[in-house]
Amino acid sequence: MNATPVLQVGGLLPALEAELTDEFDRRVYDQAAPLSPEAAAEIRIAVTSGRTGLKADLIDQLPNLELVANFGVGYDGNDTQALAARGIKLTNTPDVLNACVADTALGLLLAAFRQFPEAERFTRAGGWAEGRNYPLTRRFSGSTIGILGMGRIGAEVATRVEGFGCEVLYHNRRPVEGSSAEYVDSLVELARRSDALVITVLGGPSTKHLVNAEVLEALGPDGILVNVARGTVVDEQALIAALESDALGGAGLDVVEDEPNVPAALLDKPNVVVFPHVGSGTHETRADMKNLVLANIRAYLAGEELLTPVALS
């Protein structure tokens, strides 16, 4: 065993917890029982998830903290300003989950356009056996898909929908060199030109409510909103208002603002599909994420370069 203490903040993948226990001196942070000054001083490394993160008050309690290893590509649960101010390094787990999150986005697109979950419920409830026909839905193939955030995951989404003959548009802070998709320099204009808008940007203060009432209005009464990023990117009250007034055609959501609390107004609508934040939730991807967290910790302790550092400013 490596005697290095590693502080676990929040729940993690059980397999990761087990390996942290086997390889390091894993200690679990309990908010109800703050660390003693002596115990806090021993912590150089903390492991957390994007949903939990380390907040400023906990960071302040750890005078010798040097590294936060984040399980997940999204790290917005961490107070990055507090980390940067102290020169504390942060890693995340990009790339290894791109494919599964993009698969989830594709699934949500198909489910929202064709109302597959609602059609399945119709069958289970006996509607088909009673001789009734399920209402007609919308064709997905050949539609125009707007992507907000043409990063690693956005590019994977683009590849998938292009296989369905879809036209791909995207909006970023700047054009992506080498992308075959058309860049649109206004998010509102992207929404106006798209049949569906797929959100793949990082969460955090800079993107909070980026998709607001104006964007949803531009997407229009036939438009579909798909979010596999963070719930905070969407103004949820504006989304609910647009759905209730039929100003938006539907939504496919893997995330909501106050997880795991999904507003009843979203659950009650047949044109809304809500997943329980399962974007990267496969055995293979979670194992890859676990291995990357551990590899970053090992590299740091060995004095080597971090594999996936997050640039903090």
PDB file of C-alpha atoms in Angstrom:
ATOM      1  CA  MET A   1       0.000   0.000   0.000  1.00  0.00           C
ATOM      2  CA  ASN A   2       1.087   3.553  -0.750  1.00  0.00           C
ATOM      3  CA  ALA A   3       0.812   5.459   2.533  1.00  0.00           C
ATOM      4  CA  THR A   4      -0.330   8.598   0.727  1.00  0.00           C
ATOM      5  CA  PRO A   5      -3.665   9.773   2.188  1.00  0.00           C
ATOM      6  CA  VAL A   6      -6.326  10.434  -0.469  1.00  0.00           C
ATOM      7  CA  LEU A   7      -9.493  12.232   0.543  1.00  0.00           C
ATOM      8  CA  GLN A   8     -12.701  11.073  -1.116  1.00  0.00           C
ATOM      9  CA  VAL A   9     -15.302  13.837  -1.366  1.00  0.00           C
ATOM     10  CA  GLY A  10     -18.759  12.540  -2.227  1.00  0.00           C
ATOM     11  CA  GLY A  11     -19.819   9.165  -3.546  1.00  0.00           C
ATOM     12  CA  LEU A  12     -17.752   7.559  -6.298  1.00  0.00           C
ATOM     13  CA  LEU A  13     -17.896   4.475  -8.477  1.00  0.00           C
ATOM     14  CA  PRO A  14     -17.579   1.511  -6.072  1.00  0.00           C
ATOM     15  CA  ALA A  15     -14.738   0.038  -8.127  1.00  0.00           C
ATOM     16  CA  LEU A  16     -12.830   3.320  -7.855  1.00  0.00           C
ATOM     17  CA  GLU A  17     -13.413   3.452  -4.111  1.00  0.00           C
ATOM     18  CA  ALA A  18     -12.108  -0.106  -3.827  1.00  0.00           C
ATOM     19  CA  GLU A  19      -8.928   0.654  -5.767  1.00  0.00           C
ATOM     20  CA  LEU A  20      -8.311   3.829  -3.787  1.00  0.00           C
ATOM     21  CA  THR A  21      -8.597   1.736  -0.638  1.00  0.00           C
ATOM     22  CA  ASP A  22      -6.248  -0.945  -1.940  1.00  0.00           C
ATOM     23  CA  GLU A  23      -3.601   1.376  -3.338  1.00  0.00           C
ATOM     24  CA  PHE A  24      -3.740   4.416  -1.066  1.00  0.00           C
ATOM     25  CA  ASP A  25      -4.861   5.497   2.377  1.00  0.00           C
ATOM     26  CA  ARG A  26      -8.437   6.364   1.364  1.00  0.00           C
ATOM     27  CA  ARG A  27     -10.231   8.696   3.733  1.00  0.00           C
ATOM     28  CA  VAL A  28     -13.858   9.695   3.245  1.00  0.00           C
ATOM     29  CA  TYR A  29     -14.876  13.283   3.939  1.00  0.00           C
ATOM     30  CA  ASP A  30     -17.935  13.617   6.144  1.00  0.00           C
ATOM     31  CA  GLN A  31     -19.421  17.094   6.080  1.00  0.00           C
ATOM     32  CA  ALA A  32     -21.094  16.425   9.422  1.00  0.00           C
ATOM     33  CA  ALA A  33     -17.734  15.657  11.025  1.00  0.00           C
ATOM     34  CA  PRO A  34     -15.141  18.187   9.838  1.00  0.00           C
ATOM     35  CA  LEU A  35     -11.529  17.093   9.626  1.00  0.00           C
ATOM     36  CA  SER A  36      -9.272  17.856  12.527  1.00  0.00           C
ATOM     37  CA  PRO A  37      -6.438  20.287  11.703  1.00  0.00           C
ATOM     38  CA  GLU A  38      -3.975  17.408  11.964  1.00  0.00           C
ATOM     39  CA  ALA A  39      -5.933  15.156   9.581  1.00  0.00           C
ATOM     40  CA  ALA A  40      -6.568  18.025   7.155  1.00  0.00           C
ATOM     41  CA  ALA A  41      -2.862  18.857   7.003  1.00  0.00           C
ATOM     42  CA  GLU A  42      -2.082  15.330   5.789  1.00  0.00           C
ATOM     43  CA  ILE A  43      -4.216  15.630   2.651  1.00  0.00           C
ATOM     44  CA  ARG A  44      -2.347  16.404  -0.559  1.00  0.00           C
ATOM     45  CA  ILE A  45      -4.755  14.702  -2.960  1.00  0.00           C
ATOM     46  CA  ALA A  46      -8.548  14.659  -3.146  1.00  0.00           C
ATOM     47  CA  VAL A  47     -10.826  12.657  -5.436  1.00  0.00           C
ATOM     48  CA  THR A  48     -14.350  13.786  -6.245  1.00  0.00           C
ATOM     49  CA  SER A  49     -16.944  13.814  -9.017  1.00  0.00           C
ATOM     50  CA  GLY A  50     -18.320  16.591 -11.183  1.00  0.00           C
ATOM     51  CA  ARG A  51     -21.626  16.436  -9.325  1.00  0.00           C
ATOM     52  CA  THR A  52     -20.044  16.896  -5.876  1.00  0.00           C
ATOM     53  CA  GLY A  53     -16.748  18.738  -6.224  1.00  0.00           C
ATOM     54  CA  LEU A  54     -14.686  20.615  -3.690  1.00  0.00           C
ATOM     55  CA  LYS A  55     -16.115  23.936  -2.583  1.00  0.00           C
ATOM     56  CA  ALA A  56     -14.091  26.871  -1.280  1.00  0.00           C
ATOM     57  CA  ASP A  57     -14.812  26.154   2.388  1.00  0.00           C
ATOM     58  CA  LEU A  58     -13.389  22.633   2.150  1.00  0.00           C
ATOM     59  CA  ILE A  59     -10.434  23.783   0.076  1.00  0.00           C
ATOM     60  CA  ASP A  60      -9.655  26.327   2.791  1.00  0.00           C
ATOM     61  CA  GLN A  61      -9.564  23.499   5.354  1.00  0.00           C
ATOM     62  CA  LEU A  62      -6.857  21.634   3.423  1.00  0.00           C
ATOM     63  CA  PRO A  63      -3.651  23.689   3.701  1.00  0.00           C
ATOM     64  CA  ASN A  64      -1.478  21.190   1.832  1.00  0.00           C
ATOM     65  CA  LEU A  65      -3.873  20.182  -0.938  1.00  0.00           C
ATOM     66  CA  GLU A  66      -2.009  19.877  -4.247  1.00  0.00           C
ATOM     67  CA  LEU A  67      -4.246  17.862  -6.603  1.00  0.00           C
ATOM     68  CA  VAL A  68      -7.960  17.296  -7.148  1.00  0.00           C
ATOM     69  CA  ALA A  69      -8.714  14.304  -9.391  1.00  0.00           C
ATOM     70  CA  ASN A  70     -12.215  14.713 -10.806  1.00  0.00           C
ATOM     71  CA  PHE A  71     -14.175  11.628 -11.886  1.00  0.00           C
ATOM     72  CA  GLY A  72     -16.024  12.949 -14.942  1.00  0.00           C
ATOM     73  CA  VAL A  73     -15.325  15.324 -17.783  1.00  0.00           C
ATOM     74  CA  GLY A  74     -17.498  18.012 -16.176  1.00  0.00           C
ATOM     75  CA  TYR A  75     -15.735  19.628 -13.228  1.00  0.00           C
ATOM     76  CA  ASP A  76     -18.135  22.505 -12.532  1.00  0.00           C
ATOM     77  CA  GLY A  77     -18.901  21.128  -9.070  1.00  0.00           C
ATOM     78  CA  ASN A  78     -15.435  22.294  -8.018  1.00  0.00           C
ATOM     79  CA  ASP A  79     -14.640  25.872  -7.068  1.00  0.00           C
ATOM     80  CA  THR A  80     -12.066  26.397  -9.789  1.00  0.00           C
ATOM     81  CA  GLN A  81     -11.300  29.955  -8.707  1.00  0.00           C
ATOM     82  CA  ALA A  82     -10.372  28.771  -5.238  1.00  0.00           C
ATOM     83  CA  LEU A  83      -8.216  26.006  -6.725  1.00  0.00           C
ATOM     84  CA  ALA A  84      -6.484  28.407  -9.116  1.00  0.00           C
ATOM     85  CA  ALA A  85      -5.816  30.936  -6.351  1.00  0.00           C
ATOM     86  CA  ARG A  86      -3.936  28.279  -4.412  1.00  0.00           C
ATOM     87  CA  GLY A  87      -2.164  26.787  -7.428  1.00  0.00           C
ATOM     88  CA  ILE A  88      -3.903  23.451  -6.848  1.00  0.00           C
ATOM     89  CA  LYS A  89      -3.954  21.212  -9.905  1.00  0.00           C
ATOM     90  CA  LEU A  90      -7.171  19.706 -11.271  1.00  0.00           C
ATOM     91  CA  THR A  91      -7.655  16.735 -13.583  1.00  0.00           C
ATOM     92  CA  ASN A  92     -10.767  15.330 -15.237  1.00  0.00           C
ATOM     93  CA  THR A  93     -11.627  12.373 -17.477  1.00  0.00           C
ATOM     94  CA  PRO A  94     -12.197  13.611 -21.036  1.00  0.00           C
ATOM     95  CA  ASP A  95     -12.242  11.569 -24.263  1.00  0.00           C
ATOM     96  CA  VAL A  96     -12.948   8.179 -22.671  1.00  0.00           C
ATOM     97  CA  LEU A  97     -16.651   9.032 -22.363  1.00  0.00           C
ATOM     98  CA  ASN A  98     -17.167  10.850 -25.658  1.00  0.00           C
ATOM     99  CA  ALA A  99     -18.684   7.923 -27.529  1.00  0.00           C
ATOM    100  CA  CYS A 100     -21.205   6.931 -24.873  1.00  0.00           C
ATOM    101  CA  VAL A 101     -22.414  10.496 -24.283  1.00  0.00           C
ATOM    102  CA  ALA A 102     -22.790  10.997 -28.035  1.00  0.00           C
ATOM    103  CA  ASP A 103     -24.710   7.704 -28.240  1.00  0.00           C
ATOM    104  CA  THR A 104     -27.015   9.043 -25.523  1.00  0.00           C
ATOM    105  CA  ALA A 105     -27.578  12.259 -27.467  1.00  0.00           C
ATOM    106  CA  LEU A 106     -28.496  10.235 -30.549  1.00  0.00           C
ATOM    107  CA  GLY A 107     -30.869   8.111 -28.486  1.00  0.00           C
ATOM    108  CA  LEU A 108     -32.558  11.198 -27.088  1.00  0.00           C
ATOM    109  CA  LEU A 109     -32.901  12.704 -30.553  1.00  0.00           C
ATOM    110  CA  LEU A 110     -34.577   9.579 -31.915  1.00  0.00           C
ATOM    111  CA  ALA A 111     -36.740   9.219 -28.813  1.00  0.00           C
ATOM    112  CA  ALA A 112     -37.888  12.841 -28.926  1.00  0.00           C
ATOM    113  CA  PHE A 113     -38.537  12.973 -32.671  1.00  0.00           C
ATOM    114  CA  ARG A 114     -40.345   9.630 -32.794  1.00  0.00           C
ATOM    115  CA  GLN A 115     -41.736   9.561 -29.223  1.00  0.00           C
ATOM    116  CA  PHE A 116     -40.474   6.000 -28.841  1.00  0.00           C
ATOM    117  CA  PRO A 117     -40.792   5.883 -25.020  1.00  0.00           C
ATOM    118  CA  GLU A 118     -44.389   7.107 -25.190  1.00  0.00           C
ATOM    119  CA  ALA A 119     -45.169   4.630 -27.975  1.00  0.00           C
ATOM    120  CA  GLU A 120     -43.764   1.823 -25.829  1.00  0.00           C
ATOM    121  CA  ARG A 121     -45.926   2.894 -22.897  1.00  0.00           C
ATOM    122  CA  PHE A 122     -48.926   2.956 -25.250  1.00  0.00           C
ATOM    123  CA  THR A 123     -48.241  -0.668 -26.167  1.00  0.00           C
ATOM    124  CA  ARG A 124     -47.789  -1.763 -22.545  1.00  0.00           C
ATOM    125  CA  ALA A 125     -51.059  -0.039 -21.603  1.00  0.00           C
ATOM    126  CA  GLY A 126     -52.909  -2.121 -24.203  1.00  0.00           C
ATOM    127  CA  GLY A 127     -53.563   0.627 -26.705  1.00  0.00           C
ATOM    128  CA  TRP A 128     -52.325  -1.413 -29.678  1.00  0.00           C
ATOM    129  CA  ALA A 129     -54.157  -4.553 -28.571  1.00  0.00           C
ATOM    130  CA  GLU A 130     -57.353  -2.496 -28.403  1.00  0.00           C
ATOM    131  CA  GLY A 131     -56.967  -1.704 -32.103  1.00  0.00           C
ATOM    132  CA  ARG A 132     -55.866   1.901 -31.708  1.00  0.00           C
ATOM    133  CA  ASN A 133     -53.057   3.414 -33.763  1.00  0.00           C
ATOM    134  CA  TYR A 134     -50.339   5.470 -32.138  1.00  0.00           C
ATOM    135  CA  PRO A 135     -50.306   9.053 -33.485  1.00  0.00           C
ATOM    136  CA  LEU A 136     -47.877   9.899 -36.256  1.00  0.00           C
ATOM    137  CA  THR A 137     -44.586  11.512 -35.212  1.00  0.00           C
ATOM    138  CA  ARG A 138     -41.718  13.300 -36.997  1.00  0.00           C
ATOM    139  CA  ARG A 139     -39.033  11.934 -39.277  1.00  0.00           C
ATOM    140  CA  PHE A 140     -35.507  12.323 -37.878  1.00  0.00           C
ATOM    141  CA  SER A 141     -33.434  11.381 -40.939  1.00  0.00           C
ATOM    142  CA  GLY A 142     -32.538  14.368 -43.078  1.00  0.00           C
ATOM    143  CA  SER A 143     -33.231  16.951 -40.378  1.00  0.00           C
ATOM    144  CA  THR A 144     -30.975  19.865 -39.483  1.00  0.00           C
ATOM    145  CA  ILE A 145     -29.139  19.426 -36.198  1.00  0.00           C
ATOM    146  CA  GLY A 146     -27.581  22.372 -34.399  1.00  0.00           C
ATOM    147  CA  ILE A 147     -24.822  21.585 -31.907  1.00  0.00           C
ATOM    148  CA  LEU A 148     -23.986  23.993 -29.112  1.00  0.00           C
ATOM    149  CA  GLY A 149     -20.363  23.216 -28.279  1.00  0.00           C
ATOM    150  CA  MET A 150     -18.399  21.519 -31.067  1.00  0.00           C
ATOM    151  CA  GLY A 151     -15.828  19.971 -28.771  1.00  0.00           C
ATOM    152  CA  ARG A 152     -14.947  16.305 -28.445  1.00  0.00           C
ATOM    153  CA  ILE A 153     -18.481  15.147 -27.665  1.00  0.00           C
ATOM    154  CA  GLY A 154     -20.090  17.566 -30.115  1.00  0.00           C
ATOM    155  CA  ALA A 155     -17.900  16.206 -32.913  1.00  0.00           C
ATOM    156  CA  GLU A 156     -18.968  12.654 -32.026  1.00  0.00           C
ATOM    157  CA  VAL A 157     -22.625  13.711 -32.145  1.00  0.00           C
ATOM    158  CA  ALA A 158     -22.038  15.293 -35.553  1.00  0.00           C
ATOM    159  CA  THR A 159     -20.536  12.078 -36.916  1.00  0.00           C
ATOM    160  CA  ARG A 160     -23.525  10.064 -35.737  1.00  0.00           C
ATOM    161  CA  VAL A 161     -26.268  12.309 -37.077  1.00  0.00           C
ATOM    162  CA  GLU A 162     -24.491  12.714 -40.406  1.00  0.00           C
ATOM    163  CA  GLY A 163     -25.021   8.968 -40.780  1.00  0.00           C
ATOM    164  CA  PHE A 164     -28.751   9.703 -40.789  1.00  0.00           C
ATOM    165  CA  GLY A 165     -28.351  12.208 -43.614  1.00  0.00           C
ATOM    166  CA  CYS A 166     -28.684  15.198 -41.279  1.00  0.00           C
ATOM    167  CA  GLU A 167     -27.204  18.608 -41.953  1.00  0.00           C
ATOM    168  CA  VAL A 168     -25.029  19.770 -39.058  1.00  0.00           C
ATOM    169  CA  LEU A 169     -24.617  23.358 -37.880  1.00  0.00           C
ATOM    170  CA  TYR A 170     -22.792  24.450 -34.751  1.00  0.00           C
ATOM    171  CA  HIS A 171     -22.053  27.384 -32.476  1.00  0.00           C
ATOM    172  CA  ASN A 172     -18.876  27.846 -30.430  1.00  0.00           C
ATOM    173  CA  ARG A 173     -16.972  30.813 -29.107  1.00  0.00           C
ATOM    174  CA  ARG A 174     -14.954  30.444 -32.318  1.00  0.00           C
ATOM    175  CA  PRO A 175     -14.986  28.206 -35.428  1.00  0.00           C
ATOM    176  CA  VAL A 176     -13.378  24.774 -35.151  1.00  0.00           C
ATOM    177  CA  GLU A 177     -10.581  24.285 -37.647  1.00  0.00           C
ATOM    178  CA  GLY A 178     -11.150  21.267 -39.851  1.00  0.00           C
ATOM    179  CA  SER A 179     -14.829  20.788 -38.989  1.00  0.00           C
ATOM    180  CA  SER A 180     -17.028  19.935 -41.968  1.00  0.00           C
ATOM    181  CA  ALA A 181     -20.083  21.361 -40.193  1.00  0.00           C
ATOM    182  CA  GLU A 182     -21.211  24.935 -40.799  1.00  0.00           C
ATOM    183  CA  TYR A 183     -20.297  27.462 -38.112  1.00  0.00           C
ATOM    184  CA  VAL A 184     -23.043  29.865 -37.009  1.00  0.00           C
ATOM    185  CA  ASP A 185     -21.804  32.841 -34.995  1.00  0.00           C
ATOM    186  CA  SER A 186     -25.083  33.413 -33.116  1.00  0.00           C
ATOM    187  CA  LEU A 187     -26.753  30.890 -30.816  1.00  0.00           C
ATOM    188  CA  VAL A 188     -30.172  32.379 -31.541  1.00  0.00           C
ATOM    189  CA  GLU A 189     -29.555  32.066 -35.267  1.00  0.00           C
ATOM    190  CA  LEU A 190     -28.354  28.483 -34.799  1.00  0.00           C
ATOM    191  CA  ALA A 191     -31.591  27.649 -32.986  1.00  0.00           C
ATOM    192  CA  ARG A 192     -33.668  29.368 -35.668  1.00  0.00           C
ATOM    193  CA  ARG A 193     -32.050  27.297 -38.431  1.00  0.00           C
ATOM    194  CA  SER A 194     -32.172  23.955 -36.601  1.00  0.00           C
ATOM    195  CA  ASP A 195     -34.811  21.265 -36.253  1.00  0.00           C
ATOM    196  CA  ALA A 196     -33.090  20.189 -33.051  1.00  0.00           C
ATOM    197  CA  LEU A 197     -30.500  21.824 -30.811  1.00  0.00           C
ATOM    198  CA  VAL A 198     -28.066  19.500 -29.009  1.00  0.00           C
ATOM    199  CA  ILE A 199     -26.189  20.901 -26.008  1.00  0.00           C
ATOM    200  CA  THR A 200     -22.687  19.543 -25.349  1.00  0.00           C
ATOM    201  CA  VAL A 201     -20.916  22.518 -23.702  1.00  0.00           C
ATOM    202  CA  LEU A 202     -19.338  22.372 -20.252  1.00  0.00           C
ATOM    203  CA  GLY A 203     -21.377  23.563 -17.302  1.00  0.00           C
ATOM    204  CA  GLY A 204     -20.426  26.301 -14.879  1.00  0.00           C
ATOM    205  CA  PRO A 205     -21.054  30.033 -14.413  1.00  0.00           C
ATOM    206  CA  SER A 206     -19.965  30.955 -17.954  1.00  0.00           C
ATOM    207  CA  THR A 207     -22.701  28.821 -19.541  1.00  0.00           C
ATOM    208  CA  LYS A 208     -25.481  29.135 -16.962  1.00  0.00           C
ATOM    209  CA  HIS A 209     -28.853  29.661 -18.707  1.00  0.00           C
ATOM    210  CA  LEU A 210     -27.075  30.121 -22.028  1.00  0.00           C
ATOM    211  CA  VAL A 211     -30.123  28.467 -23.582  1.00  0.00           C
ATOM    212  CA  ASN A 212     -32.775  30.948 -22.501  1.00  0.00           C
ATOM    213  CA  ALA A 213     -36.284  31.968 -23.567  1.00  0.00           C
ATOM    214  CA  GLU A 214     -34.972  33.787 -26.655  1.00  0.00           C
ATOM    215  CA  VAL A 215     -33.095  30.699 -27.856  1.00  0.00           C
ATOM    216  CA  LEU A 216     -36.097  28.437 -27.223  1.00  0.00           C
ATOM    217  CA  GLU A 217     -38.394  30.844 -29.061  1.00  0.00           C
ATOM    218  CA  ALA A 218     -36.005  30.748 -32.018  1.00  0.00           C
ATOM    219  CA  LEU A 219     -35.983  26.932 -31.963  1.00  0.00           C
ATOM    220  CA  GLY A 220     -39.735  27.167 -32.371  1.00  0.00           C
ATOM    221  CA  PRO A 221     -42.902  25.090 -32.014  1.00  0.00           C
ATOM    222  CA  ASP A 222     -41.502  22.201 -34.060  1.00  0.00           C
ATOM    223  CA  GLY A 223     -38.010  22.334 -32.535  1.00  0.00           C
ATOM    224  CA  ILE A 224     -36.471  19.731 -30.248  1.00  0.00           C
ATOM    225  CA  LEU A 225     -34.024  20.527 -27.441  1.00  0.00           C
ATOM    226  CA  VAL A 226     -31.552  17.811 -26.387  1.00  0.00           C
ATOM    227  CA  ASN A 227     -29.234  18.287 -23.409  1.00  0.00           C
ATOM    228  CA  VAL A 228     -26.422  15.862 -22.538  1.00  0.00           C
ATOM    229  CA  ALA A 229     -24.263  18.537 -20.878  1.00  0.00           C
ATOM    230  CA  ARG A 230     -25.374  20.141 -17.609  1.00  0.00           C
ATOM    231  CA  GLY A 231     -28.863  21.103 -16.518  1.00  0.00           C
ATOM    232  CA  THR A 232     -27.663  24.590 -15.616  1.00  0.00           C
ATOM    233  CA  VAL A 233     -27.008  25.435 -19.276  1.00  0.00           C
ATOM    234  CA  VAL A 234     -30.779  25.622 -19.832  1.00  0.00           C
ATOM    235  CA  ASP A 235     -33.132  28.071 -18.154  1.00  0.00           C
ATOM    236  CA  GLU A 236     -35.457  25.316 -16.915  1.00  0.00           C
ATOM    237  CA  GLN A 237     -38.374  27.601 -16.129  1.00  0.00           C
ATOM    238  CA  ALA A 238     -38.180  29.056 -19.630  1.00  0.00           C
ATOM    239  CA  LEU A 239     -38.085  25.508 -21.023  1.00  0.00           C
ATOM    240  CA  ILE A 240     -41.188  24.511 -19.060  1.00  0.00           C
ATOM    241  CA  ALA A 241     -43.000  27.677 -20.160  1.00  0.00           C
ATOM    242  CA  ALA A 242     -42.129  27.019 -23.809  1.00  0.00           C
ATOM    243  CA  LEU A 243     -43.374  23.429 -23.603  1.00  0.00           C
ATOM    244  CA  GLU A 244     -46.590  24.371 -21.811  1.00  0.00           C
ATOM    245  CA  SER A 245     -47.407  27.055 -24.383  1.00  0.00           C
ATOM    246  CA  ASP A 246     -46.512  24.752 -27.317  1.00  0.00           C
ATOM    247  CA  ALA A 247     -43.782  27.197 -28.284  1.00  0.00           C
ATOM    248  CA  LEU A 248     -41.343  24.248 -28.364  1.00  0.00           C
ATOM    249  CA  GLY A 249     -41.893  20.889 -30.028  1.00  0.00           C
ATOM    250  CA  GLY A 250     -40.248  18.701 -27.408  1.00  0.00           C
ATOM    251  CA  ALA A 251     -37.142  17.890 -25.408  1.00  0.00           C
ATOM    252  CA  GLY A 252     -34.755  15.035 -24.690  1.00  0.00           C
ATOM    253  CA  LEU A 253     -32.923  15.552 -21.407  1.00  0.00           C
ATOM    254  CA  ASP A 254     -30.210  13.533 -19.692  1.00  0.00           C
ATOM    255  CA  VAL A 255     -29.719  16.317 -17.132  1.00  0.00           C
ATOM    256  CA  VAL A 256     -31.841  18.803 -15.165  1.00  0.00           C
ATOM    257  CA  GLU A 257     -30.980  21.809 -13.043  1.00  0.00           C
ATOM    258  CA  ASP A 258     -31.619  20.328  -9.607  1.00  0.00           C
ATOM    259  CA  GLU A 259     -30.650  16.688  -9.961  1.00  0.00           C
ATOM    260  CA  PRO A 260     -32.155  14.260  -9.190  1.00  0.00           C
ATOM    261  CA  ASN A 261     -35.310  16.350  -8.777  1.00  0.00           C
ATOM    262  CA  VAL A 262     -37.149  16.478 -12.098  1.00  0.00           C
ATOM    263  CA  PRO A 263     -40.011  18.992 -12.262  1.00  0.00           C
ATOM    264  CA  ALA A 264     -43.409  17.337 -12.621  1.00  0.00           C
ATOM    265  CA  ALA A 265     -44.082  19.687 -15.531  1.00  0.00           C
ATOM    266  CA  LEU A 266     -41.398  17.836 -17.520  1.00  0.00           C
ATOM    267  CA  LEU A 267     -42.451  14.340 -16.491  1.00  0.00           C
ATOM    268  CA  ASP A 268     -46.090  14.904 -17.437  1.00  0.00           C
ATOM    269  CA  LYS A 269     -45.464  15.629 -21.114  1.00  0.00           C
ATOM    270  CA  PRO A 270     -45.445  12.928 -23.829  1.00  0.00           C
ATOM    271  CA  ASN A 271     -43.106  15.037 -25.976  1.00  0.00           C
ATOM    272  CA  VAL A 272     -40.414  15.138 -23.272  1.00  0.00           C
ATOM    273  CA  VAL A 273     -37.964  12.299 -22.640  1.00  0.00           C
ATOM    274  CA  VAL A 274     -35.961  12.438 -19.394  1.00  0.00           C
ATOM    275  CA  PHE A 275     -33.056  10.119 -18.583  1.00  0.00           C
ATOM    276  CA  PRO A 276     -31.477   9.894 -15.083  1.00  0.00           C
ATOM    277  CA  HIS A 277     -28.096  11.359 -16.129  1.00  0.00           C
ATOM    278  CA  VAL A 278     -26.849   8.160 -17.762  1.00  0.00           C
ATOM    279  CA  GLY A 279     -24.853   9.751 -20.588  1.00  0.00           C
ATOM    280  CA  SER A 280     -21.606   7.937 -19.848  1.00  0.00           C
ATOM    281  CA  GLY A 281     -23.224   5.184 -17.803  1.00  0.00           C
ATOM    282  CA  THR A 282     -21.786   2.018 -19.301  1.00  0.00           C
ATOM    283  CA  HIS A 283     -19.524  -0.522 -17.625  1.00  0.00           C
ATOM    284  CA  GLU A 284     -16.786   0.061 -20.183  1.00  0.00           C
ATOM    285  CA  THR A 285     -16.753   3.851 -19.973  1.00  0.00           C
ATOM    286  CA  ARG A 286     -16.942   3.986 -16.190  1.00  0.00           C
ATOM    287  CA  ALA A 287     -13.972   1.598 -16.021  1.00  0.00           C
ATOM    288  CA  ASP A 288     -12.002   3.830 -18.399  1.00  0.00           C
ATOM    289  CA  MET A 289     -12.870   6.887 -16.291  1.00  0.00           C
ATOM    290  CA  LYS A 290     -11.775   5.089 -13.120  1.00  0.00           C
ATOM    291  CA  ASN A 291      -8.473   4.092 -14.692  1.00  0.00           C
ATOM    292  CA  LEU A 292      -7.809   7.647 -15.841  1.00  0.00           C
ATOM    293  CA  VAL A 293      -8.418   9.059 -12.349  1.00  0.00           C
ATOM    294  CA  LEU A 294      -5.959   6.563 -10.896  1.00  0.00           C
ATOM    295  CA  ALA A 295      -3.413   7.167 -13.657  1.00  0.00           C
ATOM    296  CA  ASN A 296      -3.436  10.902 -12.950  1.00  0.00           C
ATOM    297  CA  ILE A 297      -2.852  10.309  -9.233  1.00  0.00           C
ATOM    298  CA  ARG A 298      -0.013   7.874  -9.923  1.00  0.00           C
ATOM    299  CA  ALA A 299       1.598  10.245 -12.400  1.00  0.00           C
ATOM    300  CA  TYR A 300       1.440  13.113  -9.923  1.00  0.00           C
ATOM    301  CA  LEU A 301       2.997  11.087  -7.115  1.00  0.00           C
ATOM    302  CA  ALA A 302       5.742   9.912  -9.469  1.00  0.00           C
ATOM    303  CA  GLY A 303       6.572  13.489 -10.443  1.00  0.00           C
ATOM    304  CA  GLU A 304       5.381  12.910 -14.022  1.00  0.00           C
ATOM    305  CA  GLU A 305       3.161  15.076 -16.185  1.00  0.00           C
ATOM    306  CA  LEU A 306      -0.564  14.766 -15.544  1.00  0.00           C
ATOM    307  CA  LEU A 307      -2.407  12.930 -18.278  1.00  0.00           C
ATOM    308  CA  THR A 308      -5.499  15.162 -18.407  1.00  0.00           C
ATOM    309  CA  PRO A 309      -4.902  18.436 -16.568  1.00  0.00           C
ATOM    310  CA  VAL A 310      -7.569  21.134 -16.557  1.00  0.00           C
ATOM    311  CA  ALA A 311      -6.286  24.608 -17.367  1.00  0.00           C
ATOM    312  CA  LEU A 312      -7.301  26.896 -14.501  1.00  0.00           C
ATOM    313  CA  SER A 313      -7.140  30.651 -14.713  1.00  0.00           C
TER     314      SER A 313
END
